[in-house]
Amino acid sequence: MKILICDSLENEVLNSFSEIGEIKDISHEENKEDELSKNIVDSEVVVIRSATTINKDLIKSAKQLKIIARCGVGIDNIDLEQASKSNIYVTNSPNANIISVAELTIGLIIGAARNIHSSNNSLKSGEWNRQKFIGTELYEKQLGLIGFGKAANEVAKRLTAFGMRIVFFDPYIDESKNDAIKVDLDYLMQTSDVISIHVIKTKETENLIDSKYLKMIKEGGIIVNTSRGGIVDEKSLFELVDDKKIIFGGLDVYEKEPPEVGESFTNSNIITTPHLGASTKEAQLKAGKQTAENVKNILNGDLNSVINP
C-alpha cells in the first residue's frame, strides 16, 4: 500500500504510517505540486495538513485512492463532493488542536487589548511613548463567540476566569454548560467588547461577518478570527481598524494564504499571525497520531472517523 505524505509530519507519526504501508514523502520537495500530481495516481492513502489542496482533478486522476486523511480539523482544502463520488473516504482529526487554538485566541485578544505587538514594535524602533499605548481591561467586559463548538468553549472557560461575561451565537447549539448566554448575531455584534470567531467554512459562513456586521461593532471593540479565512471581510476590517472605528483586530487565517501583504496590511494595528492555531508541538503530534489511527481503523472496517457520505 502506497501512502503519500504531502505535508510535514513528526517522525513518530511517520513511523505510525510506515506500519500501514510504504511511505512516499513529498513534503519537502521544491516542486511539490508536480510530485503530488505524479504520485497521487497510484497512491491508496493521501495524508495532508492545511498547506495542500486535494481538488477535483487530483481526485479524478487517483486511480487507486481509498482514503484522504487530513491532520487537523479544516477540510475546505478537500473536494468532498468529488471524493464521495469517487468512493474515497475522507477523515480528519478535529479534536487535536482545540487547546492550541483556544490559547492562541486568548493570546491575540490580550495582545489586542494591551497593545502588545504595536508597543513592542514602537519600543524597538527607539520610541518611549507609554501614553500612546493605553489599553483596556478584559475584566467585566463582554466576550461574544460566533460559533460555540469545542474551541470556543475552551476560550469561554478561560475568559470566564478573567471576569468576562460570555454570549454566543450558534444556530446549532441551544444552551451552554458554562453560563454563556445564547443571543442573535446582531445583538452579539452590537454589544460585545470582544468578538471571537469559531466556525467552519461553508457556503453559509463564507463572508458571514461582512462590512454590515463589522460596522455594528462598538467603538473600541476587538475582533479576532482563528477559525478559517474568508469568514470575515478582511478589506473592510482593515479599513475600519485604520479609521479607528474598531480598536484592534487579530487574524490568524486569511481568505488567501499566504495573504497579499500591502501597505494597509503592514501598517495596520491588526495583529497578524501566519495560521498558527494548530502550530504547537502538542497539537501537531496529536493530530498526526489521531489521523494515523483513523486510517488504520478505516482499513479495518471501522468508519466512525469518516466525514463524507
PDB file of C-alpha atoms in Angstrom:
ATOM      1  CA  MET A   1       0.000   0.000   0.000  1.00  0.00           C
ATOM      2  CA  LYS A   2       1.393   3.395  -1.032  1.00  0.00           C
ATOM      3  CA  ILE A   3       0.856   6.249   1.413  1.00  0.00           C
ATOM      4  CA  LEU A   4       1.559   9.718   0.032  1.00  0.00           C
ATOM      5  CA  ILE A   5       2.690  12.222   2.690  1.00  0.00           C
ATOM      6  CA  CYS A   6       2.129  15.735   1.346  1.00  0.00           C
ATOM      7  CA  ASP A   7       2.920  17.905   4.379  1.00  0.00           C
ATOM      8  CA  SER A   8       5.500  17.710   7.142  1.00  0.00           C
ATOM      9  CA  LEU A   9       4.828  15.135   9.878  1.00  0.00           C
ATOM     10  CA  GLU A  10       6.695  14.239  13.052  1.00  0.00           C
ATOM     11  CA  ASN A  11       8.931  11.149  12.962  1.00  0.00           C
ATOM     12  CA  GLU A  12       6.657   9.394  15.449  1.00  0.00           C
ATOM     13  CA  VAL A  13       3.702   9.936  13.121  1.00  0.00           C
ATOM     14  CA  LEU A  14       5.675   8.824  10.061  1.00  0.00           C
ATOM     15  CA  ASN A  15       6.558   5.643  11.930  1.00  0.00           C
ATOM     16  CA  SER A  16       2.859   5.027  12.585  1.00  0.00           C
ATOM     17  CA  PHE A  17       2.061   5.370   8.889  1.00  0.00           C
ATOM     18  CA  SER A  18       5.015   3.164   7.922  1.00  0.00           C
ATOM     19  CA  GLU A  19       3.337   0.380   9.891  1.00  0.00           C
ATOM     20  CA  ILE A  20       0.414   0.624   7.483  1.00  0.00           C
ATOM     21  CA  GLY A  21       2.229   0.747   4.161  1.00  0.00           C
ATOM     22  CA  GLU A  22       5.066   2.153   2.097  1.00  0.00           C
ATOM     23  CA  ILE A  23       5.560   5.893   2.591  1.00  0.00           C
ATOM     24  CA  LYS A  24       6.292   8.381  -0.190  1.00  0.00           C
ATOM     25  CA  ASP A  25       7.096  11.705   1.484  1.00  0.00           C
ATOM     26  CA  ILE A  26       6.955  14.734  -0.837  1.00  0.00           C
ATOM     27  CA  SER A  27       6.510  17.320   1.921  1.00  0.00           C
ATOM     28  CA  HIS A  28       9.912  18.927   1.379  1.00  0.00           C
ATOM     29  CA  GLU A  29      10.030  18.764  -2.422  1.00  0.00           C
ATOM     30  CA  GLU A  30      10.558  22.113  -4.166  1.00  0.00           C
ATOM     31  CA  ASN A  31       8.182  21.095  -6.951  1.00  0.00           C
ATOM     32  CA  LYS A  32       5.601  19.582  -4.614  1.00  0.00           C
ATOM     33  CA  GLU A  33       2.621  20.248  -6.887  1.00  0.00           C
ATOM     34  CA  ASP A  34       4.229  18.282  -9.709  1.00  0.00           C
ATOM     35  CA  GLU A  35       5.181  15.483  -7.325  1.00  0.00           C
ATOM     36  CA  LEU A  36       1.635  15.416  -5.962  1.00  0.00           C
ATOM     37  CA  SER A  37       0.118  15.133  -9.432  1.00  0.00           C
ATOM     38  CA  LYS A  38       2.526  12.355 -10.351  1.00  0.00           C
ATOM     39  CA  ASN A  39       2.334  10.325  -7.146  1.00  0.00           C
ATOM     40  CA  ILE A  40      -1.358  10.537  -6.347  1.00  0.00           C
ATOM     41  CA  VAL A  41      -2.160   8.393  -9.388  1.00  0.00           C
ATOM     42  CA  ASP A  42      -1.116   5.140  -7.707  1.00  0.00           C
ATOM     43  CA  SER A  43      -1.441   6.098  -4.025  1.00  0.00           C
ATOM     44  CA  GLU A  44      -4.024   4.398  -1.828  1.00  0.00           C
ATOM     45  CA  VAL A  45      -3.790   6.886   1.054  1.00  0.00           C
ATOM     46  CA  VAL A  46      -3.015  10.613   0.872  1.00  0.00           C
ATOM     47  CA  VAL A  47      -2.091  12.481   4.064  1.00  0.00           C
ATOM     48  CA  ILE A  48      -2.269  16.284   4.205  1.00  0.00           C
ATOM     49  CA  ARG A  49      -2.306  19.245   6.561  1.00  0.00           C
ATOM     50  CA  SER A  50      -3.671  22.690   5.622  1.00  0.00           C
ATOM     51  CA  ALA A  51      -0.922  23.514   3.101  1.00  0.00           C
ATOM     52  CA  THR A  52      -2.050  21.013   0.452  1.00  0.00           C
ATOM     53  CA  THR A  53      -5.271  21.124  -1.561  1.00  0.00           C
ATOM     54  CA  ILE A  54      -6.785  17.954  -2.976  1.00  0.00           C
ATOM     55  CA  ASN A  55      -9.049  19.214  -5.747  1.00  0.00           C
ATOM     56  CA  LYS A  56     -11.419  17.530  -8.169  1.00  0.00           C
ATOM     57  CA  ASP A  57      -8.823  16.949 -10.886  1.00  0.00           C
ATOM     58  CA  LEU A  58      -6.374  15.325  -8.485  1.00  0.00           C
ATOM     59  CA  ILE A  59      -9.081  13.033  -7.118  1.00  0.00           C
ATOM     60  CA  LYS A  60     -10.176  12.030 -10.622  1.00  0.00           C
ATOM     61  CA  SER A  61      -6.590  11.181 -11.523  1.00  0.00           C
ATOM     62  CA  ALA A  62      -6.145   8.981  -8.438  1.00  0.00           C
ATOM     63  CA  LYS A  63      -6.853   5.504  -9.744  1.00  0.00           C
ATOM     64  CA  GLN A  64      -6.295   3.565  -6.504  1.00  0.00           C
ATOM     65  CA  LEU A  65      -7.039   6.157  -3.824  1.00  0.00           C
ATOM     66  CA  LYS A  66      -9.060   4.866  -0.867  1.00  0.00           C
ATOM     67  CA  ILE A  67      -8.503   7.474   1.858  1.00  0.00           C
ATOM     68  CA  ILE A  68      -7.742  11.195   2.091  1.00  0.00           C
ATOM     69  CA  ALA A  69      -6.505  11.850   5.617  1.00  0.00           C
ATOM     70  CA  ARG A  70      -6.376  15.407   6.966  1.00  0.00           C
ATOM     71  CA  CYS A  71      -4.174  16.047  10.012  1.00  0.00           C
ATOM     72  CA  GLY A  72      -6.297  18.771  11.573  1.00  0.00           C
ATOM     73  CA  VAL A  73      -9.866  19.994  11.572  1.00  0.00           C
ATOM     74  CA  GLY A  74     -10.448  22.078   8.402  1.00  0.00           C
ATOM     75  CA  ILE A  75     -11.499  20.200   5.284  1.00  0.00           C
ATOM     76  CA  ASP A  76     -12.120  23.109   2.909  1.00  0.00           C
ATOM     77  CA  ASN A  77      -8.915  22.108   1.082  1.00  0.00           C
ATOM     78  CA  ILE A  78     -10.529  18.808   0.030  1.00  0.00           C
ATOM     79  CA  ASP A  79     -13.210  18.430  -2.658  1.00  0.00           C
ATOM     80  CA  LEU A  80     -15.577  16.367  -0.532  1.00  0.00           C
ATOM     81  CA  GLU A  81     -18.188  16.050  -3.242  1.00  0.00           C
ATOM     82  CA  GLN A  82     -15.757  14.514  -5.712  1.00  0.00           C
ATOM     83  CA  ALA A  83     -14.236  12.302  -3.034  1.00  0.00           C
ATOM     84  CA  SER A  84     -17.697  10.889  -2.296  1.00  0.00           C
ATOM     85  CA  LYS A  85     -18.428  10.381  -5.996  1.00  0.00           C
ATOM     86  CA  SER A  86     -15.152   8.501  -6.300  1.00  0.00           C
ATOM     87  CA  ASN A  87     -15.893   6.339  -3.228  1.00  0.00           C
ATOM     88  CA  ILE A  88     -12.932   7.757  -1.341  1.00  0.00           C
ATOM     89  CA  TYR A  89     -13.151   8.096   2.428  1.00  0.00           C
ATOM     90  CA  VAL A  90     -12.184  11.428   3.996  1.00  0.00           C
ATOM     91  CA  THR A  91     -11.090  11.576   7.632  1.00  0.00           C
ATOM     92  CA  ASN A  92      -9.676  14.290   9.893  1.00  0.00           C
ATOM     93  CA  SER A  93      -8.636  14.919  13.492  1.00  0.00           C
ATOM     94  CA  PRO A  94     -10.946  17.687  14.739  1.00  0.00           C
ATOM     95  CA  ASN A  95     -10.088  17.467  18.433  1.00  0.00           C
ATOM     96  CA  ALA A  96      -6.298  17.561  18.243  1.00  0.00           C
ATOM     97  CA  ASN A  97      -5.798  21.330  18.076  1.00  0.00           C
ATOM     98  CA  ILE A  98      -8.628  22.581  20.303  1.00  0.00           C
ATOM     99  CA  ILE A  99      -6.445  23.713  23.202  1.00  0.00           C
ATOM    100  CA  SER A 100      -3.807  25.244  20.915  1.00  0.00           C
ATOM    101  CA  VAL A 101      -6.413  27.266  19.015  1.00  0.00           C
ATOM    102  CA  ALA A 102      -8.064  28.408  22.238  1.00  0.00           C
ATOM    103  CA  GLU A 103      -4.769  29.543  23.727  1.00  0.00           C
ATOM    104  CA  LEU A 104      -3.762  31.428  20.571  1.00  0.00           C
ATOM    105  CA  THR A 105      -7.190  33.104  20.506  1.00  0.00           C
ATOM    106  CA  ILE A 106      -6.717  34.332  24.061  1.00  0.00           C
ATOM    107  CA  GLY A 107      -3.196  35.468  23.218  1.00  0.00           C
ATOM    108  CA  LEU A 108      -4.496  37.570  20.329  1.00  0.00           C
ATOM    109  CA  ILE A 109      -7.259  39.045  22.497  1.00  0.00           C
ATOM    110  CA  ILE A 110      -4.856  40.007  25.277  1.00  0.00           C
ATOM    111  CA  GLY A 111      -2.340  41.300  22.742  1.00  0.00           C
ATOM    112  CA  ALA A 112      -5.006  43.499  21.188  1.00  0.00           C
ATOM    113  CA  ALA A 113      -6.403  44.745  24.487  1.00  0.00           C
ATOM    114  CA  ARG A 114      -2.960  45.746  25.774  1.00  0.00           C
ATOM    115  CA  ASN A 115      -1.327  46.902  22.518  1.00  0.00           C
ATOM    116  CA  ILE A 116       1.437  44.346  22.985  1.00  0.00           C
ATOM    117  CA  HIS A 117       2.596  43.953  19.390  1.00  0.00           C
ATOM    118  CA  SER A 118       2.438  47.632  18.431  1.00  0.00           C
ATOM    119  CA  SER A 119       4.112  48.827  21.632  1.00  0.00           C
ATOM    120  CA  ASN A 120       6.829  46.208  21.129  1.00  0.00           C
ATOM    121  CA  ASN A 121       7.471  47.484  17.605  1.00  0.00           C
ATOM    122  CA  SER A 122       7.462  51.083  18.822  1.00  0.00           C
ATOM    123  CA  LEU A 123       9.999  50.472  21.579  1.00  0.00           C
ATOM    124  CA  LYS A 124      12.289  48.526  19.260  1.00  0.00           C
ATOM    125  CA  SER A 125      12.249  51.448  16.843  1.00  0.00           C
ATOM    126  CA  GLY A 126      13.631  53.685  19.608  1.00  0.00           C
ATOM    127  CA  GLU A 127      10.428  55.292  20.896  1.00  0.00           C
ATOM    128  CA  TRP A 128       9.264  55.559  24.509  1.00  0.00           C
ATOM    129  CA  ASN A 129       5.609  56.566  24.397  1.00  0.00           C
ATOM    130  CA  ARG A 130       3.585  54.974  27.159  1.00  0.00           C
ATOM    131  CA  GLN A 131       0.603  57.286  26.701  1.00  0.00           C
ATOM    132  CA  LYS A 132       0.160  56.136  23.112  1.00  0.00           C
ATOM    133  CA  PHE A 133      -0.459  52.543  24.172  1.00  0.00           C
ATOM    134  CA  ILE A 134      -3.033  52.817  26.928  1.00  0.00           C
ATOM    135  CA  GLY A 135      -5.068  49.620  26.689  1.00  0.00           C
ATOM    136  CA  THR A 136      -8.261  48.217  28.123  1.00  0.00           C
ATOM    137  CA  GLU A 137      -9.017  45.578  30.773  1.00  0.00           C
ATOM    138  CA  LEU A 138     -10.962  42.456  29.889  1.00  0.00           C
ATOM    139  CA  TYR A 139     -12.481  42.285  33.375  1.00  0.00           C
ATOM    140  CA  GLU A 140     -16.278  42.771  33.311  1.00  0.00           C
ATOM    141  CA  LYS A 141     -16.273  43.155  29.536  1.00  0.00           C
ATOM    142  CA  GLN A 142     -18.481  41.083  27.209  1.00  0.00           C
ATOM    143  CA  LEU A 143     -16.995  38.357  25.017  1.00  0.00           C
ATOM    144  CA  GLY A 144     -19.098  37.366  22.011  1.00  0.00           C
ATOM    145  CA  LEU A 145     -18.335  33.977  20.478  1.00  0.00           C
ATOM    146  CA  ILE A 146     -19.512  33.317  16.928  1.00  0.00           C
ATOM    147  CA  GLY A 147     -19.760  29.543  16.819  1.00  0.00           C
ATOM    148  CA  PHE A 148     -19.808  27.643  20.093  1.00  0.00           C
ATOM    149  CA  GLY A 149     -18.014  24.395  19.405  1.00  0.00           C
ATOM    150  CA  LYS A 150     -15.201  22.830  21.413  1.00  0.00           C
ATOM    151  CA  ALA A 151     -12.547  25.508  20.834  1.00  0.00           C
ATOM    152  CA  ALA A 152     -14.996  28.313  21.622  1.00  0.00           C
ATOM    153  CA  ASN A 153     -15.989  26.529  24.823  1.00  0.00           C
ATOM    154  CA  GLU A 154     -12.345  26.352  25.889  1.00  0.00           C
ATOM    155  CA  VAL A 155     -11.990  30.089  25.222  1.00  0.00           C
ATOM    156  CA  ALA A 156     -15.168  30.735  27.225  1.00  0.00           C
ATOM    157  CA  LYS A 157     -13.926  28.726  30.219  1.00  0.00           C
ATOM    158  CA  ARG A 158     -10.622  30.572  30.340  1.00  0.00           C
ATOM    159  CA  LEU A 159     -12.009  34.062  29.835  1.00  0.00           C
ATOM    160  CA  THR A 160     -14.750  33.482  32.372  1.00  0.00           C
ATOM    161  CA  ALA A 161     -11.850  33.253  34.819  1.00  0.00           C
ATOM    162  CA  PHE A 162     -10.839  36.727  33.642  1.00  0.00           C
ATOM    163  CA  GLY A 163     -14.230  38.002  34.800  1.00  0.00           C
ATOM    164  CA  MET A 164     -15.717  38.362  31.322  1.00  0.00           C
ATOM    165  CA  ARG A 165     -19.409  37.932  30.519  1.00  0.00           C
ATOM    166  CA  ILE A 166     -19.905  35.400  27.716  1.00  0.00           C
ATOM    167  CA  VAL A 167     -22.530  35.423  24.970  1.00  0.00           C
ATOM    168  CA  PHE A 168     -22.575  33.248  21.872  1.00  0.00           C
ATOM    169  CA  PHE A 169     -24.264  32.854  18.505  1.00  0.00           C
ATOM    170  CA  ASP A 170     -24.629  29.359  17.075  1.00  0.00           C
ATOM    171  CA  PRO A 171     -27.710  28.111  15.179  1.00  0.00           C
ATOM    172  CA  TYR A 172     -26.906  24.515  16.114  1.00  0.00           C
ATOM    173  CA  ILE A 173     -26.453  24.897  19.878  1.00  0.00           C
ATOM    174  CA  ASP A 174     -29.286  25.889  22.214  1.00  0.00           C
ATOM    175  CA  GLU A 175     -27.587  26.335  25.565  1.00  0.00           C
ATOM    176  CA  SER A 176     -24.243  26.406  27.325  1.00  0.00           C
ATOM    177  CA  LYS A 177     -22.780  24.494  30.259  1.00  0.00           C
ATOM    178  CA  ASN A 178     -20.507  27.458  31.021  1.00  0.00           C
ATOM    179  CA  ASP A 179     -23.097  30.128  31.862  1.00  0.00           C
ATOM    180  CA  ALA A 180     -22.743  31.611  28.378  1.00  0.00           C
ATOM    181  CA  ILE A 181     -25.954  33.140  27.021  1.00  0.00           C
ATOM    182  CA  LYS A 182     -27.226  32.432  23.517  1.00  0.00           C
ATOM    183  CA  VAL A 183     -28.057  35.583  21.520  1.00  0.00           C
ATOM    184  CA  ASP A 184     -28.694  36.508  17.913  1.00  0.00           C
ATOM    185  CA  LEU A 185     -25.833  37.687  15.729  1.00  0.00           C
ATOM    186  CA  ASP A 186     -26.962  41.310  15.539  1.00  0.00           C
ATOM    187  CA  TYR A 187     -27.078  41.615  19.328  1.00  0.00           C
ATOM    188  CA  LEU A 188     -23.693  39.943  19.709  1.00  0.00           C
ATOM    189  CA  MET A 189     -22.033  42.264  17.191  1.00  0.00           C
ATOM    190  CA  GLN A 190     -23.580  45.410  18.666  1.00  0.00           C
ATOM    191  CA  THR A 191     -22.985  44.742  22.360  1.00  0.00           C
ATOM    192  CA  SER A 192     -19.754  42.730  22.659  1.00  0.00           C
ATOM    193  CA  ASP A 193     -16.465  44.350  23.617  1.00  0.00           C
ATOM    194  CA  VAL A 194     -14.515  41.415  22.240  1.00  0.00           C
ATOM    195  CA  ILE A 195     -15.684  39.168  19.385  1.00  0.00           C
ATOM    196  CA  SER A 196     -14.050  35.845  18.547  1.00  0.00           C
ATOM    197  CA  ILE A 197     -14.940  33.667  15.559  1.00  0.00           C
ATOM    198  CA  HIS A 198     -15.025  29.868  15.757  1.00  0.00           C
ATOM    199  CA  VAL A 199     -16.921  28.462  12.760  1.00  0.00           C
ATOM    200  CA  ILE A 200     -16.042  26.124   9.925  1.00  0.00           C
ATOM    201  CA  LYS A 201     -16.062  27.447   6.388  1.00  0.00           C
ATOM    202  CA  THR A 202     -19.191  26.532   4.449  1.00  0.00           C
ATOM    203  CA  LYS A 203     -21.425  28.251   1.923  1.00  0.00           C
ATOM    204  CA  GLU A 204     -23.438  29.582   4.874  1.00  0.00           C
ATOM    205  CA  THR A 205     -20.461  31.008   6.773  1.00  0.00           C
ATOM    206  CA  GLU A 206     -18.415  32.375   3.866  1.00  0.00           C
ATOM    207  CA  ASN A 207     -18.191  36.173   4.319  1.00  0.00           C
ATOM    208  CA  LEU A 208     -20.538  35.804   7.287  1.00  0.00           C
ATOM    209  CA  ILE A 209     -19.036  38.827   9.025  1.00  0.00           C
ATOM    210  CA  ASP A 210     -19.281  41.268   6.153  1.00  0.00           C
ATOM    211  CA  SER A 211     -18.997  45.044   6.125  1.00  0.00           C
ATOM    212  CA  LYS A 212     -22.522  45.436   7.512  1.00  0.00           C
ATOM    213  CA  TYR A 213     -21.742  43.382  10.605  1.00  0.00           C
ATOM    214  CA  LEU A 214     -18.289  44.875  11.109  1.00  0.00           C
ATOM    215  CA  LYS A 215     -19.828  48.342  11.217  1.00  0.00           C
ATOM    216  CA  MET A 216     -22.057  47.196  14.086  1.00  0.00           C
ATOM    217  CA  ILE A 217     -19.060  46.704  16.401  1.00  0.00           C
ATOM    218  CA  LYS A 218     -18.982  49.262  19.186  1.00  0.00           C
ATOM    219  CA  GLU A 219     -16.257  51.882  19.184  1.00  0.00           C
ATOM    220  CA  GLY A 220     -13.116  50.451  20.748  1.00  0.00           C
ATOM    221  CA  GLY A 221     -14.174  46.857  20.057  1.00  0.00           C
ATOM    222  CA  ILE A 222     -11.853  43.959  19.320  1.00  0.00           C
ATOM    223  CA  ILE A 223     -12.480  41.177  16.783  1.00  0.00           C
ATOM    224  CA  VAL A 224     -10.370  38.037  16.387  1.00  0.00           C
ATOM    225  CA  ASN A 225     -10.553  35.210  13.852  1.00  0.00           C
ATOM    226  CA  THR A 226      -8.681  31.955  14.409  1.00  0.00           C
ATOM    227  CA  SER A 227     -11.162  29.701  12.572  1.00  0.00           C
ATOM    228  CA  ARG A 228     -10.963  29.840   8.762  1.00  0.00           C
ATOM    229  CA  GLY A 229     -10.150  32.529   6.248  1.00  0.00           C
ATOM    230  CA  GLY A 230     -12.994  34.015   4.239  1.00  0.00           C
ATOM    231  CA  ILE A 231     -15.393  34.230   7.187  1.00  0.00           C
ATOM    232  CA  VAL A 232     -14.562  37.917   7.761  1.00  0.00           C
ATOM    233  CA  ASP A 233     -14.480  40.644   5.118  1.00  0.00           C
ATOM    234  CA  GLU A 234     -10.778  41.376   5.559  1.00  0.00           C
ATOM    235  CA  LYS A 235     -10.715  44.503   3.387  1.00  0.00           C
ATOM    236  CA  SER A 236     -13.484  46.131   5.402  1.00  0.00           C
ATOM    237  CA  LEU A 237     -11.841  45.072   8.671  1.00  0.00           C
ATOM    238  CA  PHE A 238      -8.552  46.726   7.761  1.00  0.00           C
ATOM    239  CA  GLU A 239     -10.376  49.887   6.726  1.00  0.00           C
ATOM    240  CA  LEU A 240     -12.360  50.098   9.971  1.00  0.00           C
ATOM    241  CA  VAL A 241      -9.279  49.482  12.123  1.00  0.00           C
ATOM    242  CA  ASP A 242      -7.335  52.121  10.198  1.00  0.00           C
ATOM    243  CA  ASP A 243     -10.224  54.567  10.704  1.00  0.00           C
ATOM    244  CA  LYS A 244     -10.116  53.770  14.469  1.00  0.00           C
ATOM    245  CA  LYS A 245     -13.731  52.600  14.428  1.00  0.00           C
ATOM    246  CA  ILE A 246     -12.503  49.261  15.719  1.00  0.00           C
ATOM    247  CA  ILE A 247      -9.570  49.499  18.104  1.00  0.00           C
ATOM    248  CA  PHE A 248      -7.972  46.233  17.079  1.00  0.00           C
ATOM    249  CA  GLY A 249      -8.321  43.045  15.131  1.00  0.00           C
ATOM    250  CA  GLY A 250      -6.455  39.778  15.315  1.00  0.00           C
ATOM    251  CA  LEU A 251      -6.184  37.469  12.317  1.00  0.00           C
ATOM    252  CA  ASP A 252      -4.572  34.053  12.165  1.00  0.00           C
ATOM    253  CA  VAL A 253      -6.380  32.928   9.000  1.00  0.00           C
ATOM    254  CA  TYR A 254      -6.974  34.622   5.664  1.00  0.00           C
ATOM    255  CA  GLU A 255      -9.139  34.343   2.584  1.00  0.00           C
ATOM    256  CA  LYS A 256      -5.974  33.765   0.560  1.00  0.00           C
ATOM    257  CA  GLU A 257      -2.994  32.094   2.211  1.00  0.00           C
ATOM    258  CA  PRO A 258      -0.414  33.440   2.262  1.00  0.00           C
ATOM    259  CA  PRO A 259      -2.195  36.815   2.165  1.00  0.00           C
ATOM    260  CA  GLU A 260      -1.155  39.706  -0.025  1.00  0.00           C
ATOM    261  CA  VAL A 261       0.934  41.958   2.212  1.00  0.00           C
ATOM    262  CA  GLY A 262       0.406  45.516   1.039  1.00  0.00           C
ATOM    263  CA  GLU A 263       0.832  48.846   2.789  1.00  0.00           C
ATOM    264  CA  SER A 264      -2.508  48.691   4.624  1.00  0.00           C
ATOM    265  CA  PHE A 265      -1.639  45.217   5.892  1.00  0.00           C
ATOM    266  CA  THR A 266       1.852  46.198   7.059  1.00  0.00           C
ATOM    267  CA  ASN A 267       0.884  49.463   8.731  1.00  0.00           C
ATOM    268  CA  SER A 268      -2.352  48.329  10.360  1.00  0.00           C
ATOM    269  CA  ASN A 269      -2.879  47.777  14.087  1.00  0.00           C
ATOM    270  CA  ILE A 270      -4.333  44.354  13.279  1.00  0.00           C
ATOM    271  CA  ILE A 271      -2.275  41.570  14.822  1.00  0.00           C
ATOM    272  CA  THR A 272      -1.495  39.107  12.043  1.00  0.00           C
ATOM    273  CA  THR A 273      -0.079  35.620  12.534  1.00  0.00           C
ATOM    274  CA  PRO A 274       0.605  33.038   9.781  1.00  0.00           C
ATOM    275  CA  HIS A 275      -2.108  30.443  10.556  1.00  0.00           C
ATOM    276  CA  LEU A 276      -0.548  29.304  13.829  1.00  0.00           C
ATOM    277  CA  GLY A 277      -3.689  27.967  15.530  1.00  0.00           C
ATOM    278  CA  ALA A 278      -2.568  24.339  15.394  1.00  0.00           C
ATOM    279  CA  SER A 279       1.147  25.123  15.395  1.00  0.00           C
ATOM    280  CA  THR A 280       2.196  23.715  18.715  1.00  0.00           C
ATOM    281  CA  LYS A 281       4.260  20.582  19.197  1.00  0.00           C
ATOM    282  CA  GLU A 282       1.440  19.030  21.172  1.00  0.00           C
ATOM    283  CA  ALA A 283      -1.301  19.742  18.620  1.00  0.00           C
ATOM    284  CA  GLN A 284       0.767  18.665  15.632  1.00  0.00           C
ATOM    285  CA  LEU A 285       1.675  15.380  17.264  1.00  0.00           C
ATOM    286  CA  LYS A 286      -1.880  14.687  18.468  1.00  0.00           C
ATOM    287  CA  ALA A 287      -3.305  15.447  15.020  1.00  0.00           C
ATOM    288  CA  GLY A 288      -0.831  13.180  13.253  1.00  0.00           C
ATOM    289  CA  LYS A 289      -1.249  10.269  15.652  1.00  0.00           C
ATOM    290  CA  GLN A 290      -5.051  10.540  15.584  1.00  0.00           C
ATOM    291  CA  THR A 291      -5.055  10.655  11.776  1.00  0.00           C
ATOM    292  CA  ALA A 292      -2.831   7.574  11.528  1.00  0.00           C
ATOM    293  CA  GLU A 293      -5.155   5.773  13.926  1.00  0.00           C
ATOM    294  CA  ASN A 294      -8.151   6.829  11.807  1.00  0.00           C
ATOM    295  CA  VAL A 295      -6.540   5.381   8.681  1.00  0.00           C
ATOM    296  CA  LYS A 296      -5.825   2.080  10.452  1.00  0.00           C
ATOM    297  CA  ASN A 297      -9.424   1.904  11.661  1.00  0.00           C
ATOM    298  CA  ILE A 298     -10.891   2.625   8.229  1.00  0.00           C
ATOM    299  CA  LEU A 299      -8.757  -0.057   6.620  1.00  0.00           C
ATOM    300  CA  ASN A 300     -10.047  -2.465   9.288  1.00  0.00           C
ATOM    301  CA  GLY A 301     -13.654  -1.566   8.501  1.00  0.00           C
ATOM    302  CA  ASP A 302     -14.299   0.953  11.297  1.00  0.00           C
ATOM    303  CA  LEU A 303     -15.762   4.035   9.576  1.00  0.00           C
ATOM    304  CA  ASN A 304     -16.563   6.127  12.658  1.00  0.00           C
ATOM    305  CA  SER A 305     -13.982   8.772  11.705  1.00  0.00           C
ATOM    306  CA  VAL A 306     -15.199   9.124   8.095  1.00  0.00           C
ATOM    307  CA  ILE A 307     -16.770  12.529   7.484  1.00  0.00           C
ATOM    308  CA  ASN A 308     -18.127  12.244   3.941  1.00  0.00           C
ATOM    309  CA  PRO A 309     -21.216  10.267   2.886  1.00  0.00           C
TER     310      PRO A 309
END
